[in-house]
Short mmCIF file of C-alpha atoms and ligand atoms in Angstrom, two decimals:
data_model
loop_
_atom_site.label_atom_id
_atom_site.label_comp_id
_atom_site.label_asym_id
_atom_site.label_seq_id
_atom_site.Cartn_x
_atom_site.Cartn_y
_atom_site.Cartn_z
CA MET A 1 65.48 102.26 160.72
CA ALA A 2 67.72 102.00 157.68
CA SER A 3 68.14 104.45 154.84
CA ILE A 4 68.35 102.80 151.44
CA THR A 5 69.15 104.40 148.08
CA LEU A 6 67.94 102.58 144.97
CA PHE A 7 69.99 102.70 141.77
CA VAL A 8 67.96 101.61 138.77
CA GLY A 9 68.98 100.51 135.28
CA SER A 10 66.05 100.22 132.88
CA VAL A 11 65.36 100.44 129.15
CA PHE A 12 61.63 99.82 128.79
CA GLY A 13 60.47 100.49 132.35
CA ASN A 14 60.23 97.03 133.92
CA ALA A 15 63.04 97.68 136.40
CA GLU A 16 61.72 101.20 137.04
CA ASN A 17 58.25 99.91 137.89
CA LEU A 18 59.76 97.24 140.07
CA ALA A 19 61.86 99.84 141.90
CA GLU A 20 58.72 101.86 142.70
CA GLU A 21 57.09 98.78 144.24
CA VAL A 22 60.25 97.92 146.16
CA LYS A 23 60.49 101.49 147.46
CA LYS A 24 56.92 101.31 148.81
CA ASP A 25 57.61 97.94 150.39
CA ILE A 26 60.76 99.23 152.11
CA GLU A 27 58.88 102.26 153.45
CA GLN A 28 55.99 100.12 154.70
CA GLN A 29 58.50 98.26 156.79
CA GLY A 30 59.62 101.43 158.50
CA HIS A 31 62.78 102.20 156.55
CA SER A 32 63.45 105.14 154.28
CA ALA A 33 64.04 104.69 150.57
CA ILE A 34 64.90 107.04 147.75
CA ILE A 35 65.39 106.31 144.07
CA ALA A 36 68.52 108.03 142.73
CA GLU A 37 67.28 109.90 139.67
CA PRO A 38 69.61 110.25 137.87
CA PRO A 39 72.01 107.85 139.58
CA THR A 40 75.25 109.68 140.40
CA LEU A 41 78.55 109.01 142.11
CA GLU A 42 77.64 111.56 144.80
CA GLN A 43 74.56 109.51 145.64
CA VAL A 44 76.68 106.37 145.88
CA GLN A 45 79.08 108.13 148.22
CA GLY A 46 76.28 109.62 150.32
CA ALA A 47 74.16 106.45 150.53
CA GLU A 48 73.94 104.57 153.81
CA ASN A 49 72.90 101.37 152.02
CA LEU A 50 72.53 100.66 148.32
CA LEU A 51 70.11 98.54 146.31
CA PHE A 52 70.80 98.10 142.59
CA ILE A 53 67.90 96.99 140.40
CA SER A 54 68.91 96.57 136.78
CA SER A 55 67.70 94.93 133.64
CA THR A 56 70.14 93.73 130.97
CA THR A 57 70.17 95.07 127.44
CA GLY A 58 72.12 94.39 124.24
CA GLN A 59 74.26 91.34 124.89
CA GLY A 60 74.72 91.32 128.63
CA ASP A 61 74.98 95.12 128.78
CA ILE A 62 74.03 97.70 131.41
CA PRO A 63 71.15 100.04 130.40
CA ASP A 64 72.22 103.49 129.20
CA ASN A 65 70.67 105.32 132.14
CA LEU A 66 72.86 103.43 134.65
CA LEU A 67 75.98 102.87 132.54
CA PRO A 68 77.68 106.26 133.17
CA LEU A 69 77.56 105.67 136.94
CA ILE A 70 78.90 102.13 136.66
CA LEU A 71 81.78 103.31 134.44
CA GLN A 72 82.59 106.04 136.97
CA MET A 73 82.54 103.52 139.81
CA GLN A 74 84.86 101.24 137.82
CA SER A 75 87.32 104.05 137.20
CA GLN A 76 87.08 106.01 140.47
CA PHE A 77 86.64 103.16 142.91
CA PRO A 78 84.34 104.74 145.58
CA MET A 79 84.75 102.20 148.38
CA LEU A 80 81.52 100.81 149.84
CA THR A 81 83.04 99.57 153.07
CA GLY A 82 80.45 99.44 155.85
CA LYS A 83 77.52 99.81 153.45
CA THR A 84 75.05 97.01 152.89
CA VAL A 85 74.50 96.44 149.18
CA GLY A 86 71.87 94.40 147.33
CA VAL A 87 71.67 93.54 143.65
CA VAL A 88 68.48 92.53 141.84
CA ALA A 89 68.97 91.61 138.17
CA LEU A 90 66.17 91.42 135.61
CA GLY A 91 66.86 89.35 132.54
CA ASP A 92 65.64 86.68 130.21
CA SER A 93 67.19 83.24 130.13
CA SER A 94 66.45 82.91 126.42
CA TYR A 95 69.49 85.19 125.94
CA GLY A 96 71.69 82.30 127.07
CA ASP A 97 75.20 83.21 128.28
CA THR A 98 74.36 86.88 128.69
CA PHE A 99 71.46 86.14 131.09
CA CYS A 100 71.40 88.91 133.70
CA GLY A 101 74.81 90.11 132.48
CA ALA A 102 74.28 93.65 133.78
CA GLY A 103 73.40 92.43 137.27
CA ARG A 104 76.42 90.14 137.26
CA GLN A 105 78.73 93.02 136.33
CA ILE A 106 77.26 95.20 139.08
CA ASP A 107 77.53 92.38 141.61
CA THR A 108 81.23 91.89 140.81
CA LEU A 109 81.86 95.62 141.06
CA VAL A 110 80.18 96.15 144.44
CA GLN A 111 82.14 93.23 145.87
CA GLU A 112 85.40 94.70 144.52
CA LEU A 113 84.42 97.94 146.26
CA ASN A 114 84.03 96.01 149.53
CA GLY A 115 80.28 96.48 149.90
CA THR A 116 78.60 94.20 152.45
CA VAL A 117 76.54 91.70 150.48
CA THR A 118 74.19 90.06 152.98
CA GLU A 119 71.99 88.26 150.45
CA PRO A 120 73.26 86.76 147.19
CA ARG A 121 72.22 88.58 144.02
CA LEU A 122 68.71 87.77 142.84
CA ASP A 123 68.35 86.97 139.13
CA VAL A 124 64.77 87.31 137.89
CA ASP A 125 64.02 85.46 134.67
CA ALA A 126 61.30 87.03 132.50
CA CYS A 127 60.59 83.54 131.14
CA GLU A 128 59.50 82.45 134.62
CA HIS A 129 58.06 85.63 136.09
CA PHE A 130 55.78 87.84 134.08
CA GLU A 131 55.54 90.06 137.15
CA PRO A 132 59.07 90.42 138.64
CA TYR A 133 57.82 91.65 142.00
CA GLU A 134 56.52 88.17 142.90
CA ALA A 135 60.13 86.91 142.80
CA VAL A 136 61.58 89.98 144.46
CA ALA A 137 59.21 90.29 147.44
CA PRO A 138 60.56 87.23 149.38
CA TRP A 139 64.16 88.20 148.57
CA LEU A 140 63.51 91.73 149.82
CA GLN A 141 62.08 90.41 153.08
CA LYS A 142 65.28 88.49 153.73
CA TRP A 143 67.49 91.40 152.68
CA LEU A 144 65.65 93.81 155.01
CA GLN A 145 66.07 91.45 157.96
CA HIS A 146 69.75 92.41 158.05
CA PHE A 147 68.95 95.97 159.11
C1 FMN B 201 67.16 94.42 122.95
C2 FMN B 201 67.11 93.58 124.21
C3 FMN B 201 68.25 92.94 124.62
C4 FMN B 201 68.24 92.15 125.79
N1 FMN B 201 69.38 91.50 126.18
C5 FMN B 201 69.35 90.71 127.28
C6 FMN B 201 70.51 89.99 127.68
O1 FMN B 201 71.58 90.05 127.07
N2 FMN B 201 70.44 89.23 128.81
C7 FMN B 201 69.29 89.12 129.54
O2 FMN B 201 69.28 88.40 130.54
N3 FMN B 201 68.17 89.80 129.18
C8 FMN B 201 68.17 90.58 128.07
N4 FMN B 201 67.04 91.25 127.70
C9 FMN B 201 65.80 91.10 128.52
C10 FMN B 201 65.55 92.28 129.46
O3 FMN B 201 66.61 92.44 130.40
C11 FMN B 201 64.24 92.02 130.20
O4 FMN B 201 63.19 91.98 129.25
C12 FMN B 201 63.94 93.06 131.25
O5 FMN B 201 62.76 92.71 131.96
C13 FMN B 201 63.75 94.45 130.66
O6 FMN B 201 63.61 95.38 131.72
P1 FMN B 201 63.57 96.95 131.44
O7 FMN B 201 62.25 97.27 130.81
O8 FMN B 201 63.67 97.59 132.80
O9 FMN B 201 64.73 97.31 130.59
C14 FMN B 201 67.04 92.03 126.54
C15 FMN B 201 65.89 92.69 126.09
C16 FMN B 201 65.91 93.45 124.94
C17 FMN B 201 64.63 94.12 124.46
#
Protein backbone atom coordinates (compact mmCIF):
# COMPACT_ATOMS: atom_id res chain seq x y z
CA MET A 1 0.00 0.00 0.00
CA ALA A 2 1.30 3.42 -0.94
CA SER A 3 0.70 6.73 0.77
CA ILE A 4 0.06 9.59 -1.64
CA THR A 5 -0.26 13.30 -0.87
CA LEU A 6 -2.14 15.43 -3.40
CA PHE A 7 -1.09 19.03 -4.01
CA VAL A 8 -3.80 20.97 -5.82
CA GLY A 9 -3.72 24.27 -7.70
CA SER A 10 -7.16 25.57 -8.59
CA VAL A 11 -8.90 28.89 -9.27
CA PHE A 12 -12.51 27.99 -10.02
CA GLY A 13 -12.67 24.49 -8.54
CA ASN A 14 -12.16 22.18 -11.54
CA ALA A 15 -8.83 20.85 -10.27
CA GLU A 16 -10.21 20.65 -6.72
CA ASN A 17 -13.18 18.55 -7.82
CA LEU A 18 -10.89 16.37 -9.88
CA ALA A 19 -8.59 15.88 -6.88
CA GLU A 20 -11.53 14.65 -4.78
CA GLU A 21 -12.39 12.06 -7.43
CA VAL A 22 -8.76 11.01 -7.76
CA LYS A 23 -8.46 10.67 -3.98
CA LYS A 24 -11.47 8.32 -3.89
CA ASP A 25 -10.08 6.30 -6.78
CA ILE A 26 -6.69 5.93 -5.07
CA GLU A 27 -8.37 4.80 -1.83
CA GLN A 28 -10.60 2.31 -3.65
CA GLN A 29 -7.44 0.69 -4.93
CA GLY A 30 -6.16 0.15 -1.43
CA HIS A 31 -3.76 3.06 -1.09
CA SER A 32 -4.01 6.02 1.23
CA ALA A 33 -4.46 9.55 -0.08
CA ILE A 34 -4.64 12.94 1.54
CA ILE A 35 -5.14 16.34 -0.03
CA ALA A 36 -2.67 18.89 1.37
CA GLU A 37 -4.88 21.78 2.45
CA PRO A 38 -3.20 24.22 2.39
CA PRO A 39 -0.23 22.81 0.50
CA THR A 40 2.95 23.41 2.53
CA LEU A 41 6.65 22.65 2.32
CA GLU A 42 6.32 20.45 5.43
CA GLN A 43 3.79 18.30 3.59
CA VAL A 44 6.15 18.00 0.64
CA GLN A 45 8.96 16.93 2.94
CA GLY A 46 6.75 14.48 4.84
CA ALA A 47 5.05 12.96 1.78
CA GLU A 48 5.93 9.43 0.72
CA ASN A 49 4.69 10.07 -2.82
CA LEU A 50 3.36 13.24 -4.40
CA LEU A 51 0.65 13.92 -6.97
CA PHE A 52 0.30 17.48 -8.27
CA ILE A 53 -3.00 18.41 -9.92
CA SER A 54 -3.02 21.98 -11.16
CA SER A 55 -4.93 24.18 -13.53
CA THR A 56 -3.26 27.11 -15.28
CA THR A 57 -4.34 30.70 -14.82
CA GLY A 58 -3.32 34.09 -16.22
CA GLN A 59 -0.84 33.44 -18.99
CA GLY A 60 0.66 30.10 -18.12
CA ASP A 61 0.64 30.88 -14.39
CA ILE A 62 0.25 28.74 -11.27
CA PRO A 63 -2.99 29.34 -9.28
CA ASP A 64 -2.59 31.55 -6.20
CA ASN A 65 -3.39 28.76 -3.74
CA LEU A 66 -0.44 26.66 -4.95
CA LEU A 67 2.00 29.41 -5.95
CA PRO A 68 3.52 30.09 -2.48
CA LEU A 69 4.52 26.41 -2.16
CA ILE A 70 6.02 26.28 -5.64
CA LEU A 71 8.04 29.45 -4.98
CA GLN A 72 9.30 27.95 -1.72
CA MET A 73 10.27 24.73 -3.49
CA GLN A 74 12.11 26.76 -6.14
CA SER A 75 14.05 28.69 -3.52
CA GLN A 76 14.59 26.02 -0.84
CA PHE A 77 15.09 22.99 -3.04
CA PRO A 78 13.51 20.18 -0.91
CA MET A 79 14.92 17.13 -2.70
CA LEU A 80 12.36 14.51 -3.75
CA THR A 81 14.84 11.68 -4.17
CA GLY A 82 13.16 8.30 -3.67
CA LYS A 83 9.64 9.76 -3.93
CA THR A 84 7.36 8.93 -6.82
CA VAL A 85 5.83 12.08 -8.26
CA GLY A 86 2.98 12.56 -10.72
CA VAL A 87 1.81 15.74 -12.43
CA VAL A 88 -1.66 16.26 -13.90
CA ALA A 89 -2.16 19.60 -15.66
CA LEU A 90 -5.53 21.11 -16.49
CA GLY A 91 -5.57 23.71 -19.22
CA ASP A 92 -7.18 24.92 -22.38
CA SER A 93 -5.42 24.68 -25.72
CA SER A 94 -7.15 27.83 -26.93
CA TYR A 95 -4.58 29.69 -24.79
CA GLY A 96 -1.91 28.64 -27.29
CA ASP A 97 1.70 28.76 -26.07
CA THR A 98 0.71 28.95 -22.42
CA PHE A 99 -1.31 25.70 -22.61
CA CYS A 100 -0.87 23.87 -19.30
CA GLY A 101 1.94 26.28 -18.38
CA ALA A 102 1.51 25.70 -14.64
CA GLY A 103 1.76 21.93 -15.00
CA ARG A 104 4.83 22.31 -17.18
CA GLN A 105 6.53 24.51 -14.57
CA ILE A 106 5.72 22.01 -11.82
CA ASP A 107 6.94 19.10 -13.96
CA THR A 108 10.28 20.83 -14.56
CA LEU A 109 10.64 21.61 -10.87
CA VAL A 110 9.95 18.10 -9.59
CA GLN A 111 12.47 16.70 -12.05
CA GLU A 112 15.08 19.24 -10.89
CA LEU A 113 14.37 18.05 -7.35
CA ASN A 114 15.08 14.47 -8.45
CA GLY A 115 11.56 13.12 -7.96
CA THR A 116 10.87 9.76 -9.60
CA VAL A 117 8.55 10.42 -12.53
CA THR A 118 7.16 7.04 -13.56
CA GLU A 119 4.49 8.34 -15.94
CA PRO A 120 4.90 11.40 -18.15
CA ARG A 121 2.87 14.45 -17.15
CA LEU A 122 -0.76 14.33 -18.27
CA ASP A 123 -2.09 17.50 -19.94
CA VAL A 124 -5.89 17.66 -19.96
CA ASP A 125 -7.36 20.02 -22.54
CA ALA A 126 -10.70 21.59 -21.57
CA CYS A 127 -11.47 21.86 -25.29
CA GLU A 128 -11.43 18.07 -25.54
CA HIS A 129 -12.66 16.99 -22.13
CA PHE A 130 -15.60 18.68 -20.49
CA GLU A 131 -15.14 16.24 -17.61
CA PRO A 132 -11.38 15.98 -16.85
CA TYR A 133 -11.73 12.76 -14.87
CA GLU A 134 -12.42 10.77 -18.06
CA ALA A 135 -8.90 11.64 -19.25
CA VAL A 136 -7.30 11.22 -15.85
CA ALA A 137 -8.74 7.81 -14.88
CA PRO A 138 -6.65 5.73 -17.37
CA TRP A 139 -3.52 7.76 -16.57
CA LEU A 140 -4.09 7.20 -12.85
CA GLN A 141 -4.42 3.44 -13.38
CA LYS A 142 -1.02 3.36 -15.04
CA TRP A 143 0.56 5.63 -12.43
CA LEU A 144 -0.75 3.46 -9.57
CA GLN A 145 0.69 0.32 -11.14
CA HIS A 146 4.15 1.54 -10.14
CA PHE A 147 3.39 1.12 -6.44
C1 LIG B 1 -8.43 33.84 -16.57
C2 LIG B 1 -8.05 32.47 -17.09
C3 LIG B 1 -6.79 32.28 -17.59
C4 LIG B 1 -6.40 31.01 -18.08
N1 LIG B 1 -5.15 30.84 -18.61
C5 LIG B 1 -4.80 29.63 -19.11
C6 LIG B 1 -3.52 29.44 -19.70
O1 LIG B 1 -2.67 30.34 -19.77
N2 LIG B 1 -3.20 28.20 -20.17
C7 LIG B 1 -4.08 27.16 -20.11
O2 LIG B 1 -3.75 26.07 -20.58
N3 LIG B 1 -5.32 27.32 -19.56
C8 LIG B 1 -5.69 28.52 -19.06
N4 LIG B 1 -6.94 28.68 -18.52
C9 LIG B 1 -7.87 27.52 -18.49
C10 LIG B 1 -7.94 26.84 -17.13
O3 LIG B 1 -6.68 26.31 -16.73
C11 LIG B 1 -8.97 25.71 -17.22
O4 LIG B 1 -10.23 26.27 -17.50
C12 LIG B 1 -9.04 24.87 -15.96
O5 LIG B 1 -9.94 23.79 -16.16
C13 LIG B 1 -9.50 25.67 -14.76
O6 LIG B 1 -9.42 24.85 -13.61
P1 LIG B 1 -9.67 25.45 -12.14
O7 LIG B 1 -11.14 25.72 -12.01
O8 LIG B 1 -9.24 24.37 -11.20
O9 LIG B 1 -8.84 26.66 -11.99
C14 LIG B 1 -7.32 29.93 -18.04
C15 LIG B 1 -8.61 30.16 -17.52
C16 LIG B 1 -8.97 31.40 -17.06
C17 LIG B 1 -10.39 31.62 -16.54
